Tab-separated table of C-alpha atoms in Angstrom:
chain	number	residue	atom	x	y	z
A	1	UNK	CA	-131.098	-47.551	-41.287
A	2	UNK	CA	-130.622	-48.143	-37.631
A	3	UNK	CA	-132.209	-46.028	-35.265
A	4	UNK	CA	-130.116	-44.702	-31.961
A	5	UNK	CA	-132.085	-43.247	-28.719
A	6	UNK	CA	-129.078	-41.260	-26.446
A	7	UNK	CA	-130.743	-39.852	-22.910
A	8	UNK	CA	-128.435	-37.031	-21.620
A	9	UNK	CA	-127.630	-35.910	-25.055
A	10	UNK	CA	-127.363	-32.242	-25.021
A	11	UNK	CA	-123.597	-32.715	-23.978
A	12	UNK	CA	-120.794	-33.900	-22.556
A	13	UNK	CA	-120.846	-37.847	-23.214
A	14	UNK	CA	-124.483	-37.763	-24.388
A	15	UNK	CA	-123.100	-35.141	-27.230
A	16	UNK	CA	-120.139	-37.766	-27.986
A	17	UNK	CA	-122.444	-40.552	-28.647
A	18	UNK	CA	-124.474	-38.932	-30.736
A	19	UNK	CA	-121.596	-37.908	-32.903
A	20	UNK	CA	-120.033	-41.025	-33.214
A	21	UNK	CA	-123.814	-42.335	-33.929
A	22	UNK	CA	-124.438	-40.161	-36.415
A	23	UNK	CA	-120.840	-40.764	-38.188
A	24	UNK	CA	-121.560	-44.590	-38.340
A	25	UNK	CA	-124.357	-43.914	-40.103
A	26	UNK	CA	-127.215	-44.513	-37.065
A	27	UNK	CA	-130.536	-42.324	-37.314
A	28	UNK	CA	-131.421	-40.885	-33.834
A	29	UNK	CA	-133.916	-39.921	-31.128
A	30	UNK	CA	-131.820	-37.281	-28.594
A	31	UNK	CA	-133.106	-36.918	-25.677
A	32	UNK	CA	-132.293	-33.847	-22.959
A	33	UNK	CA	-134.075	-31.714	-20.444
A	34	UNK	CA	-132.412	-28.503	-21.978
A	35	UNK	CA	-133.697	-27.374	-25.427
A	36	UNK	CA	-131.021	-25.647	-26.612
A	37	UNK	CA	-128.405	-27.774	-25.799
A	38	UNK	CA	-129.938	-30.888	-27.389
A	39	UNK	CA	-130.946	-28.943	-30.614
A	40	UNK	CA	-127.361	-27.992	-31.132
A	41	UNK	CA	-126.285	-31.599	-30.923
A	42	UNK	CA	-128.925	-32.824	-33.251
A	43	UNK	CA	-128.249	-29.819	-35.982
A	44	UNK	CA	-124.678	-31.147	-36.134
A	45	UNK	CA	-126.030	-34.666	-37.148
A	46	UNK	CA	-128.311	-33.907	-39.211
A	47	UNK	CA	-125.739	-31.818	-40.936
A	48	UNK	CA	-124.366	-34.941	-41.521
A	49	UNK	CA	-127.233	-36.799	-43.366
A	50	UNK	CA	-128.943	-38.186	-40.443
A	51	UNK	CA	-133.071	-37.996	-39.742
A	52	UNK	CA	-132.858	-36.606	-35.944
A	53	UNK	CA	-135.952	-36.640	-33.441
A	54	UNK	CA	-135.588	-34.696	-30.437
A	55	UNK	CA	-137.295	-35.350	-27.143
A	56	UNK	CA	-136.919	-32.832	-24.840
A	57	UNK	CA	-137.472	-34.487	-21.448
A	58	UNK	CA	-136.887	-34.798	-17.646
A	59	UNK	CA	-136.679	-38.332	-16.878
A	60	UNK	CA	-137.671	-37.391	-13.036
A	61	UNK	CA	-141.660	-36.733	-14.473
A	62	UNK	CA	-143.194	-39.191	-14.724
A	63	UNK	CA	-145.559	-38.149	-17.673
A	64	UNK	CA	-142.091	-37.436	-19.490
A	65	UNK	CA	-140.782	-40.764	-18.773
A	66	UNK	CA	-143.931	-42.441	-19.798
A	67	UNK	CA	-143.596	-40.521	-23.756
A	68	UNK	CA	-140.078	-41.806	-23.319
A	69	UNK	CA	-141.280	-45.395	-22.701
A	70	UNK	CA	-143.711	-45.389	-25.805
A	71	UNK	CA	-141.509	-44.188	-28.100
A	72	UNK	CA	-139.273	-47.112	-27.513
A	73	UNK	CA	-142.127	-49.197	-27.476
A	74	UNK	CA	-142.979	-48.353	-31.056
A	75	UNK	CA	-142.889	-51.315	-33.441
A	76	UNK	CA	-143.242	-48.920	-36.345
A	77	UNK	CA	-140.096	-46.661	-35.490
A	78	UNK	CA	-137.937	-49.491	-33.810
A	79	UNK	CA	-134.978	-48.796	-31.730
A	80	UNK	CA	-131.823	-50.536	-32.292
A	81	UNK	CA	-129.887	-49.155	-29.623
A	82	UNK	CA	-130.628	-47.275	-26.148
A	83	UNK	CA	-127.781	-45.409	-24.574
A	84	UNK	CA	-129.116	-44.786	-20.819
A	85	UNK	CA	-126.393	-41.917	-20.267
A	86	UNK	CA	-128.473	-39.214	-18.915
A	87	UNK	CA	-127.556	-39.352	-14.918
A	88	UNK	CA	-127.643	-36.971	-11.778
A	89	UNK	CA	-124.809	-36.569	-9.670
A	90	UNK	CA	-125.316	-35.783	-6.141
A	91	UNK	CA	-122.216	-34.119	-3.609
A	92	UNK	CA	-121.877	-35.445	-0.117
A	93	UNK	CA	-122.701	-37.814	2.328
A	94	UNK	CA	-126.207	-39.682	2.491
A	95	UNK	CA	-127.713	-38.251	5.568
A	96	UNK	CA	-126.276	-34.393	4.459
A	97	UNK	CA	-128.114	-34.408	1.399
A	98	UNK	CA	-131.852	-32.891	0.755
A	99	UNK	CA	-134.201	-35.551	0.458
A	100	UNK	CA	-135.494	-34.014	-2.552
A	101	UNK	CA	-131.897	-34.184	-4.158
A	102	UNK	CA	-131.801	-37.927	-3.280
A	103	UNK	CA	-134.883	-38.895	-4.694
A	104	UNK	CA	-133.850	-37.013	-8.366
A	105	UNK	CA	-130.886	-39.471	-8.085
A	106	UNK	CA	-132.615	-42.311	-7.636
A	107	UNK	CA	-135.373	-41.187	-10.388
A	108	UNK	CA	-132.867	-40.326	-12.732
A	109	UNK	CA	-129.672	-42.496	-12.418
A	110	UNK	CA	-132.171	-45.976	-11.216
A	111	UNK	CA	-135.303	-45.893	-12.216
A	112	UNK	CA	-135.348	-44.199	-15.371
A	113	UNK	CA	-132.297	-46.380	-16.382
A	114	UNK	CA	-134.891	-49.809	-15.351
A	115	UNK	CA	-138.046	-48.182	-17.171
A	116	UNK	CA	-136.636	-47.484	-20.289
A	117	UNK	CA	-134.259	-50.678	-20.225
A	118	UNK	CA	-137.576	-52.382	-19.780
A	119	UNK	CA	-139.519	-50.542	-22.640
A	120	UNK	CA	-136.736	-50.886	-25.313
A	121	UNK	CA	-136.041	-54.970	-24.916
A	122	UNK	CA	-139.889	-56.383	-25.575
A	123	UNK	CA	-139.549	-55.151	-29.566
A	124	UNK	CA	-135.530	-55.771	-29.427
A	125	UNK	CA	-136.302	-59.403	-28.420
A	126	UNK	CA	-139.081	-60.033	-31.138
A	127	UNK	CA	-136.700	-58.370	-34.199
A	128	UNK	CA	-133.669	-61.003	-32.515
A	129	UNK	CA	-131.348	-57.852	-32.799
A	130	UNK	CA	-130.442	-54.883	-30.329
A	131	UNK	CA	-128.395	-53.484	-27.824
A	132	UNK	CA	-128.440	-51.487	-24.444
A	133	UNK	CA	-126.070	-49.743	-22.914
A	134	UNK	CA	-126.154	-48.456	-19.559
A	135	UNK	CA	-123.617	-45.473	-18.253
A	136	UNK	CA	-122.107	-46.348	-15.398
A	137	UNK	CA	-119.123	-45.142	-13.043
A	138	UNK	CA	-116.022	-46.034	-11.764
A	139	UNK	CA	-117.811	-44.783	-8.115
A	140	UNK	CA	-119.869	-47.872	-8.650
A	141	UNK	CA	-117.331	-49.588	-7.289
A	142	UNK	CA	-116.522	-47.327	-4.832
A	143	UNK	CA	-120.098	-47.017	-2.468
A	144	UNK	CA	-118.276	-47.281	0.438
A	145	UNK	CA	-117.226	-43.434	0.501
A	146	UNK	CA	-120.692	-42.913	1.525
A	147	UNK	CA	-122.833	-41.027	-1.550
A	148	UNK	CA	-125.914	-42.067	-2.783
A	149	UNK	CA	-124.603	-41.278	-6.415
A	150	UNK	CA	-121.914	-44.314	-5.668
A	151	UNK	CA	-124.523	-47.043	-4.898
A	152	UNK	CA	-127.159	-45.797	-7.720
A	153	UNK	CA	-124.126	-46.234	-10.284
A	154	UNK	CA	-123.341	-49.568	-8.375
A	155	UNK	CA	-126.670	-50.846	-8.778
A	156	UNK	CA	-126.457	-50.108	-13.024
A	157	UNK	CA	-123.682	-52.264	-12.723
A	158	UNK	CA	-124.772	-55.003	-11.024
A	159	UNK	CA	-128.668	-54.901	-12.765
A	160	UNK	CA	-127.056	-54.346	-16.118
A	161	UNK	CA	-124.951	-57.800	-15.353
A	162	UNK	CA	-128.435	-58.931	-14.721
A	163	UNK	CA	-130.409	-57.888	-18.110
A	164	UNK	CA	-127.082	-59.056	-20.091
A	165	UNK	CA	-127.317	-62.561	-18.566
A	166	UNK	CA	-131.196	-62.581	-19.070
A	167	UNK	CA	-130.693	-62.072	-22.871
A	168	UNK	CA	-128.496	-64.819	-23.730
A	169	UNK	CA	-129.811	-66.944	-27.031
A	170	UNK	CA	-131.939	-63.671	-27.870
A	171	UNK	CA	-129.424	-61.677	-30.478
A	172	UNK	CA	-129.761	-58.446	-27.740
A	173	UNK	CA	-126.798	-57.227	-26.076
A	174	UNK	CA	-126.773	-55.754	-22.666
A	175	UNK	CA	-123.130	-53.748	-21.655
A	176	UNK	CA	-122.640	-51.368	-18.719
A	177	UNK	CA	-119.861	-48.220	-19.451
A	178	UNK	CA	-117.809	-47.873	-16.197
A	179	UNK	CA	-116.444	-44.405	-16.652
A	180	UNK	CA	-114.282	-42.926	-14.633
A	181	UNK	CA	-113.029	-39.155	-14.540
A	182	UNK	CA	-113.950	-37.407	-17.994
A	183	UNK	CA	-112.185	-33.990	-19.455
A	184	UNK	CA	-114.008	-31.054	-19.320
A	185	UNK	CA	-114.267	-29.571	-22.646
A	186	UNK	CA	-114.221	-25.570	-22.168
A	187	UNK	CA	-113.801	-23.466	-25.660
A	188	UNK	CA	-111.828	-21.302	-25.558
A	189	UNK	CA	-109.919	-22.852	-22.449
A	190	UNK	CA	-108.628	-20.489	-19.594
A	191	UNK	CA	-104.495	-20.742	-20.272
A	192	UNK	CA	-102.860	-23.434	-17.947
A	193	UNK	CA	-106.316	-25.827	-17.650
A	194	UNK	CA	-105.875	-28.725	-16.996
A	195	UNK	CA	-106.660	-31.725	-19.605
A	196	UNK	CA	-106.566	-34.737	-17.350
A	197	UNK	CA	-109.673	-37.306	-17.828
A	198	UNK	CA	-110.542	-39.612	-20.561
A	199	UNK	CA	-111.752	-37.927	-23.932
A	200	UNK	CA	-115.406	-38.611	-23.972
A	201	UNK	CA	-114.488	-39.472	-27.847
A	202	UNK	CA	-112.091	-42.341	-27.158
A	203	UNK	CA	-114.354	-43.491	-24.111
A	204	UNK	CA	-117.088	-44.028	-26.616
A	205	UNK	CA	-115.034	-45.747	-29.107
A	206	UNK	CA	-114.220	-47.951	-26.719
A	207	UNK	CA	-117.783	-48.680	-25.428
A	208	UNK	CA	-118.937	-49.601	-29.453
A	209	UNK	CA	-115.741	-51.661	-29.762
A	210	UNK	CA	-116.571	-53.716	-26.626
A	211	UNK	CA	-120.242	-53.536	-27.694
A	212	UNK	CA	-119.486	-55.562	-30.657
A	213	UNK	CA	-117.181	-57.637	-29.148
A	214	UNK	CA	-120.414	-58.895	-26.963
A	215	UNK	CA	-118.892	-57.828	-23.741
A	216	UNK	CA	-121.243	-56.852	-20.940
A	217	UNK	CA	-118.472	-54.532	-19.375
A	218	UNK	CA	-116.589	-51.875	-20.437
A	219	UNK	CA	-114.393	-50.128	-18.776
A	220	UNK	CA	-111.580	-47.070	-20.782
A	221	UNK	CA	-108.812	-46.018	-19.425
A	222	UNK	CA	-105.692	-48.906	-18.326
A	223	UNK	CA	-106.038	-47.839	-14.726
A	224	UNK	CA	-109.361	-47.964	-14.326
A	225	UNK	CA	-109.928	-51.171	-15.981
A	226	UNK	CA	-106.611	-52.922	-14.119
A	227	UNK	CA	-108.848	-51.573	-10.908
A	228	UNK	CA	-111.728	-52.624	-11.904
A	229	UNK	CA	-109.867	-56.723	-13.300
A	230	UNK	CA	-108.725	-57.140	-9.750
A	231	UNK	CA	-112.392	-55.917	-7.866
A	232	UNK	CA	-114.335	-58.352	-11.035
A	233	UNK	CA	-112.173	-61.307	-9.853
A	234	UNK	CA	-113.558	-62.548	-7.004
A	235	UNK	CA	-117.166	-62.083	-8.485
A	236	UNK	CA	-115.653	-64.149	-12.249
A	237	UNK	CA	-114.352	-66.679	-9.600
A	238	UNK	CA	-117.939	-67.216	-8.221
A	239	UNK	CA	-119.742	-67.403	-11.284
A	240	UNK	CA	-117.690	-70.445	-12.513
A	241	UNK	CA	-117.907	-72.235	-9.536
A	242	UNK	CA	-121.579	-71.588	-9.626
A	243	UNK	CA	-121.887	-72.839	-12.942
A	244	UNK	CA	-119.751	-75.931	-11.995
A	245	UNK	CA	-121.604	-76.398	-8.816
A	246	UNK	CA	-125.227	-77.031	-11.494
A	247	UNK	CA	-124.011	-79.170	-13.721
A	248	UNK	CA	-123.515	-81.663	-11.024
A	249	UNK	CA	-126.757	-81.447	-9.646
């Protein structure tokens, strides 16, 4: 039985991976900094049939990070696939935001996502099978509005473009989910509320589809991804001619 570990689990797209997970028939390790929330995810699964750890974790402490780390270092409970979703969204510009705020980002949505990237591949590589995936954001491509939230998500992209291309020939798979704007589920919801966004349901199905595919970038919704195709373009452009440019040497 493969064995899922979702950070950021205890809702929201977290929750919706662990669903999906759990419906395909995955085991899982859930991972959240609030209890409750987590707990309720992880009842539903195993409701379903499915042996459910919980970790409950703030990837900003370091000792908690570290646990984190081991578990997916474990040869004798291997991980098949990391979901790096848990993330910390800061609001405004770089030099109006607390120090302290800034660093959680960077902790949380950077080096958390490297650390536990780096812990899960080492037993992936040996077993020849795996996957990461690394929850990014349509604001990735957007740092120049001036938040530090923008460039952490734009440096998943570009370092999980990095891992992906580092694994070729292994069997592991490497694919950063560029999300954009997701609904906000609210039961019951307030009469007139708005349901604009991208269901985190279809956003995940679309992440696993591309997953399988052996793409290295997913991006739901048309307009984000016809965004997204013309931004990629230059960068596809560069990489062949690259490529080109060393088999002449």
């Amino acid at each position: 039985m493969a064995t899922a570990l979702v950070t950021g689990a205890g809702r929201g797209l977290g929750a919706a991976f662990a669903a999906r997970l759990a419906r395909d028939g995955h085991d899982l390790v859930l991972l959240d900094v609030e209890e409750d929330a987590v707990e309720r995810v992880a009842g539903a699964a195993r409701g379903l049939g499915r042996t459910v750890e919980v970790l409950v974790a703030d990837l900003t402490d370091e000792k908690d990070l570290a646990a984190v780390e081991q578990r997916l270092g474990d040869r004798e409970r291997p991980v098949d696939l990391l979901v790096n979703n848990a993330g910390v969204q800061g609001e405004g510009q770089f030099v109006g935001v607390d120090v302290g705020r800034l660093q959680a980002e960077i902790d949380t949505n950077i080096t958390a996502v490297m650390r536990l990237t780096r812990a899960a591949l080492p037993a992936m590589i040996e077993r020849r099978r795996g996957a990461v995936v690394n929850v990014a954001s349509f604001a990735g491509y957007l740092a120049g509005r001036g938040d530090a939230y923008a460039a952490s998500k734009s440096w998943v992209l570009s370092f999980t473009d990095t891992v992906a291309a580092s694994l070729t020939g292994t069997g592991v798979r490497a694919l950063a989910l560029c999300v954009g704007q997701l609904q906000v589920r609210m039961r019951p919801a307030p009469e007139g509320a708005s349901r604009s966004g991208l269901d985190p349901d279809a956003v995940v199905d679309k992440c696993l589809a591309d997953l399988v595919r052996g793409r290295t970038l997913s991006v739901p919704g048309w307009r984000y991804r016809a965004v997204v195709d013309a931004l990629e373009l230059p960068r596809r452009t560069l990489r062949t001619a690259a490529r080109l440019a060393g088999r002449g040497r």
